Every structure is written in C-alpha cells, then in structure tokens.
Short mmCIF file of C-alpha atoms and ligand atoms in Angstrom, two decimals:
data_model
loop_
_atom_site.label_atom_id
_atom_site.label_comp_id
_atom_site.label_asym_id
_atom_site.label_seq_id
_atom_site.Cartn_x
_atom_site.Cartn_y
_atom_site.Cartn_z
CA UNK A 582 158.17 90.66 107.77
CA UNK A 583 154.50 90.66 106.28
CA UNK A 584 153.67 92.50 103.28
CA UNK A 585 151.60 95.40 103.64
CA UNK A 586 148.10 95.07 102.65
CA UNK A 587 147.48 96.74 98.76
CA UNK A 588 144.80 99.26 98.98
CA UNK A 589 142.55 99.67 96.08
CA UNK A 590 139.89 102.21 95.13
CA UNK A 591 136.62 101.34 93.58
CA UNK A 592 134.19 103.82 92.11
CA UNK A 593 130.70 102.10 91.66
CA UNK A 594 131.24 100.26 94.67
CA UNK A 595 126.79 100.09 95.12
CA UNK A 596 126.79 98.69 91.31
CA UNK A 597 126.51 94.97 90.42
CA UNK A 598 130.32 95.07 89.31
CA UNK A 599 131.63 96.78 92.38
CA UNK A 600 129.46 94.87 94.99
CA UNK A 601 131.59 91.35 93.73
CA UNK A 602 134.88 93.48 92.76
CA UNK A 603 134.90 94.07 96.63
CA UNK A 604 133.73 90.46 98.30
CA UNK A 605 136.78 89.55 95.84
CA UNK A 606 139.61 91.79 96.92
CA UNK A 607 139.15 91.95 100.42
CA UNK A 608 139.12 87.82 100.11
CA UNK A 609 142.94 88.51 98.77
CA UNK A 610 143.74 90.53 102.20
CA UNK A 611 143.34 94.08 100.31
CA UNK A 612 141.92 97.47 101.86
CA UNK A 613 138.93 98.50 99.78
CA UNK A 614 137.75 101.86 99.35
CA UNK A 615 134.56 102.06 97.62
CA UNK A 616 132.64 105.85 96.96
CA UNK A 617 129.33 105.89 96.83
CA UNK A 618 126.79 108.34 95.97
CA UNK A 619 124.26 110.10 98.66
CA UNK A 620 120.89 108.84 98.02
CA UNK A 621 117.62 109.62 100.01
CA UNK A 622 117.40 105.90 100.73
CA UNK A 623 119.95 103.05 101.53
CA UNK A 624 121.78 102.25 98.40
CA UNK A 625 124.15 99.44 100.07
CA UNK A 626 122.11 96.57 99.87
CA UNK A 627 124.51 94.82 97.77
CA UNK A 628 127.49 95.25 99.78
CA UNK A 629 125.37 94.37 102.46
CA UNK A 630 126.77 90.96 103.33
CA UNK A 631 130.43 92.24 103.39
CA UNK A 632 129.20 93.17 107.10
CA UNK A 633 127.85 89.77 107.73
CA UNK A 634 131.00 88.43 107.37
CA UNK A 635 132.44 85.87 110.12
CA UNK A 636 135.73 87.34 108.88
CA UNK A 637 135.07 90.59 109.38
CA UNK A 638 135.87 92.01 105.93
CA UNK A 639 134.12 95.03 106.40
CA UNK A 640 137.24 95.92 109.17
CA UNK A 641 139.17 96.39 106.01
CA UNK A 642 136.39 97.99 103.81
CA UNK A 643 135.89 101.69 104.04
CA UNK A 644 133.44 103.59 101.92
CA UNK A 645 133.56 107.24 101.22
CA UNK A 646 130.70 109.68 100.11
CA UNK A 647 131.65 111.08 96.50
CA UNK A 648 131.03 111.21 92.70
CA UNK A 649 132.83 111.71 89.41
CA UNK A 650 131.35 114.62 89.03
CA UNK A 651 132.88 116.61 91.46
CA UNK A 652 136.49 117.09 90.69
CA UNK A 653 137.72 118.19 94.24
CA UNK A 654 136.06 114.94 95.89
CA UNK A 655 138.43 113.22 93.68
CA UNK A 656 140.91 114.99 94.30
CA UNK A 657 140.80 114.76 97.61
CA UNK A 658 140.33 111.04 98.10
CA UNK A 659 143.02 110.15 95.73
CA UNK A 660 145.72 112.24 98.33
CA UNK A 661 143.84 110.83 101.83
CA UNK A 662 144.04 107.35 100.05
CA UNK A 663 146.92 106.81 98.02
CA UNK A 664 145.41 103.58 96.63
CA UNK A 665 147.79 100.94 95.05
CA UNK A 666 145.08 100.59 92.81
CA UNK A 667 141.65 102.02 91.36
CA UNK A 668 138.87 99.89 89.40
CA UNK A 669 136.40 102.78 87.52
CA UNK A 670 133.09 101.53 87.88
CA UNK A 671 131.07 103.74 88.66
CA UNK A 672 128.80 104.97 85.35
CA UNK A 673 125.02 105.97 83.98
CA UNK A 674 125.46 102.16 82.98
CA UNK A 675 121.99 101.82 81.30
CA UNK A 676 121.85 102.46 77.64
CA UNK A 677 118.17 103.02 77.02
CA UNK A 678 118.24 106.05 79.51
CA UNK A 679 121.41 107.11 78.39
CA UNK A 680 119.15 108.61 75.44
CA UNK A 681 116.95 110.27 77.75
CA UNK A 682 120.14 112.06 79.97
CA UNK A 683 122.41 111.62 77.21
CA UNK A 684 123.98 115.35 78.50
CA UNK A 685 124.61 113.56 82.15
CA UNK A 686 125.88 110.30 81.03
CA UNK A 687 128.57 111.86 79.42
CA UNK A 688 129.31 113.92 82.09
CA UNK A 689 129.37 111.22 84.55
CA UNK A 690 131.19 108.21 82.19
CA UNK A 691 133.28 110.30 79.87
CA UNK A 692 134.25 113.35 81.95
CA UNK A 693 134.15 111.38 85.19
CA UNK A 694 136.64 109.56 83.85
CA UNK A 695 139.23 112.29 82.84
CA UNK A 696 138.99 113.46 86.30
CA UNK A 697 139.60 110.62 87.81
CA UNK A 698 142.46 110.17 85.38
CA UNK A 699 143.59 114.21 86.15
CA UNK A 700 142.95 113.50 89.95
CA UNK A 701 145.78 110.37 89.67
CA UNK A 702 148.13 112.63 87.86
CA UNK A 703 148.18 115.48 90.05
CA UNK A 704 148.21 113.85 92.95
CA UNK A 705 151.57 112.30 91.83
CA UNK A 706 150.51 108.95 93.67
CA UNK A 707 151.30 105.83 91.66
CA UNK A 708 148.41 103.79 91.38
CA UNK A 709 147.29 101.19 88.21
CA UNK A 710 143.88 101.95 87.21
CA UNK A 711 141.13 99.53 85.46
CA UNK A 712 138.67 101.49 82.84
CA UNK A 713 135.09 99.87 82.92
CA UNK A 714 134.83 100.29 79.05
CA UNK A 715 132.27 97.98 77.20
CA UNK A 716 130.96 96.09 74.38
CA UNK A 717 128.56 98.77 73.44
CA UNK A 718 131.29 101.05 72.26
CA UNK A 719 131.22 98.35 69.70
CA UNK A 720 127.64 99.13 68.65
CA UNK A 721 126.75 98.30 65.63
CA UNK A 722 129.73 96.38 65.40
CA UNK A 723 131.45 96.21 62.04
CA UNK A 724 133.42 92.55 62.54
CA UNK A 725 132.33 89.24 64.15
CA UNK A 726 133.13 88.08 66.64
CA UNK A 727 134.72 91.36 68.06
CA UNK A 728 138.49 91.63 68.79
CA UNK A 729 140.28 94.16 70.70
CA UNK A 730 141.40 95.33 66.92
CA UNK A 731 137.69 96.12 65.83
CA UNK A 732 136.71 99.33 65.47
CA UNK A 733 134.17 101.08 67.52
CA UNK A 734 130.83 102.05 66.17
CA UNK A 735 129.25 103.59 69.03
CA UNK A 736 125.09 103.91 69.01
CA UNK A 737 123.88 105.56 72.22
CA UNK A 738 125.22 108.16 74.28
CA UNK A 739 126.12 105.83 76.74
CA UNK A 740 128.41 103.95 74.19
CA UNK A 741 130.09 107.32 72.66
CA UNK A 742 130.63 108.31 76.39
CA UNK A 743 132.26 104.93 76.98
CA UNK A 744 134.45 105.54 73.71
CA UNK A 745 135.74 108.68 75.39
CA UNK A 746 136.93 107.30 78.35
CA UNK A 747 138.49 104.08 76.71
CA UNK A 748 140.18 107.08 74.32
CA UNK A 749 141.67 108.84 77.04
CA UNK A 750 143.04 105.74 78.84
CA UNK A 751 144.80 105.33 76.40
CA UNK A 752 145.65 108.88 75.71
CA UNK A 753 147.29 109.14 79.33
CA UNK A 754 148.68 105.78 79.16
CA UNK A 755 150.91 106.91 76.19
CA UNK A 756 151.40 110.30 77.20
CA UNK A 757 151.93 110.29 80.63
CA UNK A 758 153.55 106.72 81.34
CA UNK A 759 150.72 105.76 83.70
CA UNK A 760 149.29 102.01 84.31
CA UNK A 761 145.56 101.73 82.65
CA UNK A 762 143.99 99.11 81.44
CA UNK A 763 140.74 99.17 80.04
CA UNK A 764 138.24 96.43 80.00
CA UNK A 765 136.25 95.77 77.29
CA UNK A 766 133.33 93.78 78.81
CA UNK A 767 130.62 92.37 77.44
CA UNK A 768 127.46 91.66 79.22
CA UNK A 769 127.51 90.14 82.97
CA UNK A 770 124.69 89.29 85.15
CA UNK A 771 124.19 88.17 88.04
CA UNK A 772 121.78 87.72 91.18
CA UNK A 773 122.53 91.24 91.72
CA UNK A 774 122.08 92.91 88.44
CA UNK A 775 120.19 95.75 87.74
CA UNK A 776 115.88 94.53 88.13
CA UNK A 777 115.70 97.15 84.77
CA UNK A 778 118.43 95.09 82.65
CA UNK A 779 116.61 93.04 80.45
CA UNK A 780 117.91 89.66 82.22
CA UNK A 781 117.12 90.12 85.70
CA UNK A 782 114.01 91.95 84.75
CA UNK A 783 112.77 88.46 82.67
CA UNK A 784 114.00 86.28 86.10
CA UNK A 785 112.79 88.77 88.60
CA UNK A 786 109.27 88.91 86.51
CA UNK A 787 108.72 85.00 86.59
CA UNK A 788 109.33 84.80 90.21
CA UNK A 789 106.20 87.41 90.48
CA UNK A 790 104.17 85.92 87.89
CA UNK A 791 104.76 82.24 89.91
CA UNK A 792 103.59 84.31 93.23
CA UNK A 793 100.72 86.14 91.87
CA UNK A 794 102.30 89.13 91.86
CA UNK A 795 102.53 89.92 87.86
CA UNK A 796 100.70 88.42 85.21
CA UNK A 797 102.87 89.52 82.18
CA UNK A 798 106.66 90.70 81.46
CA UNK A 799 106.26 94.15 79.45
CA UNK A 800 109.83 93.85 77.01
CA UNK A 801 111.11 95.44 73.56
CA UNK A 802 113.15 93.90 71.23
CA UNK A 803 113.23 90.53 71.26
CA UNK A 804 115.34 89.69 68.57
CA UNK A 805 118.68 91.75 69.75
CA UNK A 806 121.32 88.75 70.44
CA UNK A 807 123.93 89.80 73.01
CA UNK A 808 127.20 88.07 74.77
CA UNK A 809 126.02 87.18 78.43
CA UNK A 810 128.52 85.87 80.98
CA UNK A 811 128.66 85.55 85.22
CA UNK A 812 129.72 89.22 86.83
CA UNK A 813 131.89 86.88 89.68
CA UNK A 814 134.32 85.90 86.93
CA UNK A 815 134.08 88.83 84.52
CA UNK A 816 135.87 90.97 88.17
CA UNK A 817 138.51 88.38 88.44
CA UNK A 818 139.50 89.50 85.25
CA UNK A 819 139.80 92.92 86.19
CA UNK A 820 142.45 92.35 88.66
CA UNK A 821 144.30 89.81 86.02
CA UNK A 822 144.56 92.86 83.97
CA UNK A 823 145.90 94.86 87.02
CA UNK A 824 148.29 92.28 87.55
CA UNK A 825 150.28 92.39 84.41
CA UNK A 826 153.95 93.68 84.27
CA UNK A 827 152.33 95.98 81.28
CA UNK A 828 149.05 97.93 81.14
CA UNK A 829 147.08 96.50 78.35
CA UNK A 830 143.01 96.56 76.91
CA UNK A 831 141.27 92.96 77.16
CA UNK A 832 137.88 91.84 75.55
CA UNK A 833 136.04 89.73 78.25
CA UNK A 834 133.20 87.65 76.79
CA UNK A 835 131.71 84.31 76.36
CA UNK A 836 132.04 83.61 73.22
CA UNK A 837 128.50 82.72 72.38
CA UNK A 838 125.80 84.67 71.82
CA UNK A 839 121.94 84.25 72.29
CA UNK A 840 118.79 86.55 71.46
CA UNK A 841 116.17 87.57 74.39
CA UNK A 842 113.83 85.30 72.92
CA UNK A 843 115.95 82.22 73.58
CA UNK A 844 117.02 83.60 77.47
CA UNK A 845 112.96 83.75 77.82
CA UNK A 846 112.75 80.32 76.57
CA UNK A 847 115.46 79.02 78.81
CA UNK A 848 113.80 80.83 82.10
CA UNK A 849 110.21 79.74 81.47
CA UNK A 850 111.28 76.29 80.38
CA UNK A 851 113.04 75.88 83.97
CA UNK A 852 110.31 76.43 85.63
CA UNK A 853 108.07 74.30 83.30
CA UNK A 854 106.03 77.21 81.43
CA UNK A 855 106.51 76.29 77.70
CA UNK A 856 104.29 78.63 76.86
CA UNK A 857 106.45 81.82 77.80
CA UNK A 858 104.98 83.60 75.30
CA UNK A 859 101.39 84.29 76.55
CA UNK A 860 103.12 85.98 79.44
CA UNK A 861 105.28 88.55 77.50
CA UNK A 862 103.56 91.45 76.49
CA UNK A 863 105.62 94.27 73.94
CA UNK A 864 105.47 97.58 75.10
CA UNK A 865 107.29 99.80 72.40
CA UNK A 866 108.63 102.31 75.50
CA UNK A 867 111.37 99.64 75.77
CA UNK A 868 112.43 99.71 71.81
CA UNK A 869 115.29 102.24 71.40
CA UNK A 870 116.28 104.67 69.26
CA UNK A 871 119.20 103.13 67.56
CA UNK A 872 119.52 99.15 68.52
CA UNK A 873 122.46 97.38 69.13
CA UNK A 874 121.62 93.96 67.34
CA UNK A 875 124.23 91.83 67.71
CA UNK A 876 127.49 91.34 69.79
CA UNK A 877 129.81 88.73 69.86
CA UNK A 878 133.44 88.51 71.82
CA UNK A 879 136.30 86.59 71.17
CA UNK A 880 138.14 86.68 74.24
CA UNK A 881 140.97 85.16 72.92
CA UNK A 882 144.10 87.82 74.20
CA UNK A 883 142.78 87.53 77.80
CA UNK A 884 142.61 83.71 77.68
CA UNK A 885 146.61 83.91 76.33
CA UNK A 886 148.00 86.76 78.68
CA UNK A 887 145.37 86.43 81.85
CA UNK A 888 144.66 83.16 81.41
CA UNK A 889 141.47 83.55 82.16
CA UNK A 890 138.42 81.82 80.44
CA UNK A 891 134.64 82.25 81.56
CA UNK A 892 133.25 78.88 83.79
CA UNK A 893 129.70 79.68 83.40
CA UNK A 894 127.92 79.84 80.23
CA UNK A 895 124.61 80.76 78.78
CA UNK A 896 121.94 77.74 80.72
CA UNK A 897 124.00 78.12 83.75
CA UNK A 898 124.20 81.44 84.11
CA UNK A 899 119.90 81.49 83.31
CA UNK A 900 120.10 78.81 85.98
CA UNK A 901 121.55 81.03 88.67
CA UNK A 902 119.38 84.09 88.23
CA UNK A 903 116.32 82.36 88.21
CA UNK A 904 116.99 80.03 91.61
CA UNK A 905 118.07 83.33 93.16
CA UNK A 906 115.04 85.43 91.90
CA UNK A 907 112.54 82.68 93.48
CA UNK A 908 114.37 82.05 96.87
CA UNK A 909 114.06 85.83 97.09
CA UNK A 910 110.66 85.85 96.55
CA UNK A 911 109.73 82.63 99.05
CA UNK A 912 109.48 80.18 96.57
CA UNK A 913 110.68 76.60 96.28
CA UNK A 914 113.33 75.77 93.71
CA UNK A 915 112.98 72.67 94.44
CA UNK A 916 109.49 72.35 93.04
CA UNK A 917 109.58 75.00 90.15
CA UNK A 918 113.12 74.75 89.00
CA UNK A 919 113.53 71.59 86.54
CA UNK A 920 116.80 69.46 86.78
CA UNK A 921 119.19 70.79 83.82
CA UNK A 922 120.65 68.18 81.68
CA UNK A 923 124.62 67.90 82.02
CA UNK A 924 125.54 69.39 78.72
CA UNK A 925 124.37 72.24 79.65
CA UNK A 926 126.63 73.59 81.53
CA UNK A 927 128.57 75.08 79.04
CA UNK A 928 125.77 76.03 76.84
CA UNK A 929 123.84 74.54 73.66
CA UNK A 930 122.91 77.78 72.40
CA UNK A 931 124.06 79.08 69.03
CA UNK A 932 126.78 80.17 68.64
P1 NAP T 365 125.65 99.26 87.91
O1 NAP T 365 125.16 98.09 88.68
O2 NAP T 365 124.69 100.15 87.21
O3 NAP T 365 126.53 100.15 88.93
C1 NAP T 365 126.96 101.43 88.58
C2 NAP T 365 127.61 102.08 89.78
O4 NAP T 365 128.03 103.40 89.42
C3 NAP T 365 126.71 102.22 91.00
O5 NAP T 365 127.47 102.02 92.16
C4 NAP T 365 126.28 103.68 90.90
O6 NAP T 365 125.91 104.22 92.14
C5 NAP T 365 127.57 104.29 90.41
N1 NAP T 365 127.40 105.64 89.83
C6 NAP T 365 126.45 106.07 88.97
N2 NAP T 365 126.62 107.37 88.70
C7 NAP T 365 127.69 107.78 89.41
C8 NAP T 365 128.36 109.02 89.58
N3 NAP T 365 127.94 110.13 88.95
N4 NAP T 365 129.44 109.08 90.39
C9 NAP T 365 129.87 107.96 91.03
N5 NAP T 365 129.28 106.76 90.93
C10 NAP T 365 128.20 106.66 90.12
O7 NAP T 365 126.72 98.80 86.82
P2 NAP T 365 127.56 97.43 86.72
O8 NAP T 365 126.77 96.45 85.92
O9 NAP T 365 128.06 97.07 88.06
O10 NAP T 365 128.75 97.90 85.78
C11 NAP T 365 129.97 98.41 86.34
C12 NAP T 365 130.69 99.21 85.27
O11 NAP T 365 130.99 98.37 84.16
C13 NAP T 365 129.92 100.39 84.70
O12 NAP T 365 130.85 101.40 84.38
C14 NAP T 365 129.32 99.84 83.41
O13 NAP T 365 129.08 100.89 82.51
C15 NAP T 365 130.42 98.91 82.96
N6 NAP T 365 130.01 97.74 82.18
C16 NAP T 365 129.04 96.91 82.63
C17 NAP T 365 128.72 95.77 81.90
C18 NAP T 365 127.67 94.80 82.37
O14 NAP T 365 127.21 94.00 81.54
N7 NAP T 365 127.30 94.79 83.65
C19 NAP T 365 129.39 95.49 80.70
C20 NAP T 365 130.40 96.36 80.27
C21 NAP T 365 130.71 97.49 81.04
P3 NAP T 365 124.38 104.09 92.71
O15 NAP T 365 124.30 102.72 93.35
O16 NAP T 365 124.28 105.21 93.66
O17 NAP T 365 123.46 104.21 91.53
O1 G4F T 366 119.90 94.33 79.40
P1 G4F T 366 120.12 95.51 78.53
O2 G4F T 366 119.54 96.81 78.98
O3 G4F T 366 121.68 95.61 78.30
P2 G4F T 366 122.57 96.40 77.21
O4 G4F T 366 121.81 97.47 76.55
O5 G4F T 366 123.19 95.36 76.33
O6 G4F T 366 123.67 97.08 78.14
C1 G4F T 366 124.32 96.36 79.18
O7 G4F T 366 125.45 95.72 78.66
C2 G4F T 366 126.47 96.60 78.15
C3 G4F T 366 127.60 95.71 77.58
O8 G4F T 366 127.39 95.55 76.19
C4 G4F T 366 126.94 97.46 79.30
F1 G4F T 366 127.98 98.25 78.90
C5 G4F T 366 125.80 98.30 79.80
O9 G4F T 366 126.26 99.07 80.93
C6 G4F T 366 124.69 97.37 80.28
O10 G4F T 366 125.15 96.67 81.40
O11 G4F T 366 119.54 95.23 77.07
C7 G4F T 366 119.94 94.10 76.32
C8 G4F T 366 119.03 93.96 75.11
C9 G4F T 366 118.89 95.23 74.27
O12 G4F T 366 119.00 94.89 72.91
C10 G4F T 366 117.50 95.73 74.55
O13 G4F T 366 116.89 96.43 73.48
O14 G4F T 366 117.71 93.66 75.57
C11 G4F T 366 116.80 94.42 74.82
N1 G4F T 366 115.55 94.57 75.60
C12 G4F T 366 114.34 94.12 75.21
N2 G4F T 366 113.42 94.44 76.12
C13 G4F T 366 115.43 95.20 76.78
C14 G4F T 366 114.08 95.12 77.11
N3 G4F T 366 116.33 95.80 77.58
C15 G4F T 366 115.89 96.34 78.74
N4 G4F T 366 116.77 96.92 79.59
N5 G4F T 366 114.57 96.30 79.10
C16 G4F T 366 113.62 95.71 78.30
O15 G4F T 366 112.44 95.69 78.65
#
C-alpha cells in the first residue's frame, strides 16, 4: 500500500521563499497549495517553471486566490484543504517600506499571522505550521553572533510585526498544544529575489550598466554588514524543522557576515570593473530611519538537531546572482564573468 501524498499549504507562494519552498516539496511527492494575491498583472513568474516541468509537478500544485487579511479566506481554505502542513510566507517583507505602511505591515505580518494561527485552531484540522520570522526582529541586536537565546530589539515596523507573530507562535504552541516552529532566518538571495533588495538590485544594476541600459546604481548605506546565504537551502531547512518529533525555533544563517560595500566589490570585480565605485551613486531616499547595522547568526542548534549547514557562502552566492542577472539580460558570462579562485567557495570575507 502507498502512502498518501502529505499536502502542505504555503502562503507567499509568488515570493522568492515560496517560489523554491514549492519546486522543493512537490520534488518529495507532496500536494502544494500555494495562495496568492489578485494583482492587475501576472504575479507568477516565479513559479512559472513548475509548469514547464517534464514531470508535471504542476498536476500536484494548486494555487488558490487569498490573503491574510481576510479572515474567512482563511478560514475557508484551511477546512477545503486540510493541509498536513502550512509554511507562512507570505509578508510586507521589505523593511524600508515597512516605515512608509508601517499600519499595513502589521496588519498583514503580525495579524495575518494570528489568523492563520485562529483559522488552524478552529478548524480543528491537525496541521504543523512553519513561522517565517527573521533576523530583523533582532535589530539592533544586543549579542554577537545571535543565538536563538538573544533577545529581540526590533527597529522597523516590519521587525516589531515579525516579533508579534514569532510571540504568538509560541503563545499557541504552549497554550494550545499545536506544532509551530518558527524560523529565524537571516538574509537569503537568490536569482529570484526581490530587484528592490539591496543584492539583486547591485547584480540586476551591473547587468544594465554592461548593456547600456544604466550608467549608475543609486544605494544608501553602505556600511550596514548583514548575514547573506542561498534561499534553495535556507527552504530545506524549513521542512527539517517540520520534520522534528517536537516543534522548536531555529536560527538559519551563514555564519559570516559582510557589508554592501564588500558585496559591490565582489560583483564588479567578477566582471572586471575595479573601479565599482564611479558607478554607485548615494541617494539618501534609500537611508532609513532607524538602521539595522550589523547581524550575525550562529546557526549552531539547527546544525545539531536538523543537521543542516549552509553549502553556499558569501563569493558563491555573489557568483550565482550575477551569472543569472547577465544571462537574463543577453549577455555572455563567459566573457564578463572572471574565473573564481577555489577558496572561494566558502568565502574569504570577514568574519
Ligand atoms: P517576498 O519575495 O517578498 O515574498 C512575499 C510573499 O508574500 C509574496 O508571495 C507576496 O505576494 C506575499 N504577500 C504579501 N502580502 C500578502 C498578503 N497580505 N497576503 C498574502 N500574501 C502576501 O519574500 P521572501 O524573501 O520570499 O520571504 C518569505 C518570508 O520570509 C517573508 O515572510 C519574509 O518576511 C520572511 N523572511 C525573508 C528573509 C529573506 O532574506 N528573504 C529573511 C527572513 C525572513 P505578491 O507576490 O502578490 O507580492
Ligand atoms: O536588502 P535589504 O533591503 O534587506 P534587509 O533590510 O536586511 O531585509 C531583508 O532581510 C531580512 C532578514 O534580516 C528579512 F526579514 C527581510 O524580509 C528582507 O528580506 O537591505 C540590506 C541592507 C540594509 O542595511 C539597507 O539599508 O542594505 C542597505 N541598503 C543600502 N542601499 C539598501 C540600499 N537596501 C535596499 N533595499 N536598497 C538600497 O538601495
């Protein structure tokens, strides 16, 4: 007799996160769910190639119009889907504008999270559920490297927001004897991050600047140092954490850390532009209120319990973005990318 196929749930399914989340679980036979907003113009471009598939994944992927801001929607898909499991992606994920809709963010990645946890509980179907929380809650972070002891220090809407949800994971984890986890990632790129994130916005502005398309890369702060790893790895641990006989919170990091400046020495060196920084021009509209300057994880737990450990480090992961960025815009790698040397696969940054 064959097992039947788990069915998950995953909010965000458009996002970066939820786009890889989904190639991954329906590669381990799984029904995927994904809800995605209405927009006025196609926003499925990333789970685009699900469809493509010789396999024919998308037989087992079914996506649903909804948000977590509408408490019957959720509702209603938790009872028509009865998922074995639900991953939380979906958020206001940018910081910067969580300042300028601080009132929204919350709404949608604080209170869109106690609904989804209230639509679980009424619905009385037992499902394990992964919280998206993040690094930022740690925002001006009080310990180095951060552990899943360190205390929170929110400085943006979107990081008090995420401190809410993380709260009340835990909150009906205790009280109500339900299976949540909650993630505490720090950064992941990828190919398919976000063009406004500062990584993808540095890769995706050399590939126009090397076509003629943009002669400088408008940025803010330079100097902030952040925690980058590879989004394909960072959703492997998601499911780890799902996987566990108990519902636990896991930091997922690198381990290293590295300022903008040295990711915008890293991209313009590949492509042989030592220079970088006659084409970076600061435009204060990028600084933010409050900065975050300086996050660092020690992922420690989830190499122990998951064992799970990130592949991909800091000139790798620069590496990937860029090759992608310049295929995409019809230019060789082959002559702009220059050959990296070995040790750098695992990164010579500071630490
Ligand atoms: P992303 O690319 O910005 O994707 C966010 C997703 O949430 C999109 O699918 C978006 O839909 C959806 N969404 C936005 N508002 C929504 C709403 N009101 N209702 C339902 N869905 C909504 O983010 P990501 O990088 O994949 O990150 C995934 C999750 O991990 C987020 O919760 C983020 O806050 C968290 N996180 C990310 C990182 C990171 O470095 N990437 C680190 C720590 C935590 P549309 O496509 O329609 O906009
Ligand atoms: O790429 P960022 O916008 O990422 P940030 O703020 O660290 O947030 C990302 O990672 C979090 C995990 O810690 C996630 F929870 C969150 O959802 C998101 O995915 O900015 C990184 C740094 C900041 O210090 C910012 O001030 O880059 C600096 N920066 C400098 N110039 C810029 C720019 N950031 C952006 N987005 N755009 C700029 O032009």
């Amino acid at each position: 007799m064959t097992e039947k196929n788990k069915v998950a749930l995953i909010t965000g399914i458009t996002g970066q996160d939820g786009s890889y989340l989904a190639e991954f679980l329906l590669s381990k036979a799984y029904e995927v769910h994904g809800i995605m907003r209405r927009a006025s113009v196609f926003n499925t471009e990333r789970i685009e190639q699900i469809y493509q598939d010789p396999h024919q994944s998308h037989r087992r992927l079914f996506l649903h119009y909804g948000d977590l801001s509408d408490a019957s929607n959720l509702n209603q898909l938790i009872k028509i889907i009865k998922p074995d499991e639900i991953y939380n992606l979906g958020a206001q994920s940018h910081v910067k504008v969580s300042f300028e809709i601080p009132e929204y963010t919350a709404n949608t990645d604080a209170l869109g999270t106690l609904r989804l946890l209230d639509a679980v509980r009424g619905s009385g179907v037992k499902t394990k559920i992964y919280q998206a929380g993040s690094s930022e809650m740690f925002g001006q972070a009080t310990q180095m490297p951060q552990t899943e002891a360190t205390a929170f220090n929110p400085a943006s809407p979107y990081g008090a927001a995420k401190v809410f949800a993380h709260h009340i994971c835990k909150i009906y984890r205790e009280g109500y004897g339900m299976f949540i986890c909650n993630g505490i990632l720090f950064n992941h790129e990828s190919p398919r991050r976000g063009k406004t994130f500062v990584t993808r916005k540095i890769t995706t502005g050399i590939a126009n600047i090397l076509s003629g398309k943009q002669e400088k890369i408008y940025l803010g702060n330079l100097e902030a140092k952040r925690d980058w790893g590879y989004a394909p790895e960072y959703v492997e641990a998601m499911w780890l954490m799902l996987k566990q006989d108990k519902p636990d919170d896991y930091i997922i990091a690198t381990g290293e850390t590295h300022s903008i400046r040295e990711f915008l020495d890293a991209a313009f060196r590949l492509v042989n532009l030592n220079n970088w920084e006659k084409y970076i021009g600061i435009d204060p509209a990028y600084y933010r209120p409050v900065e975050v300057n300086l996050l660092l994880g020690d992922y420690s737990k989830a190499k122990k319990l998951l064992d799970w450990q990130p592949k991909v480090k800091f000139a790798e992961l620069v590496k990937i973005m860029l090759e992608a960025d310049l295929k995409q815009a019809g230019l060789d790698n082959q002559k702009f990318i220059q050959h990296l040397p070995n040790h750098s696969r695992n990164g010579a940054g500071i630490k």
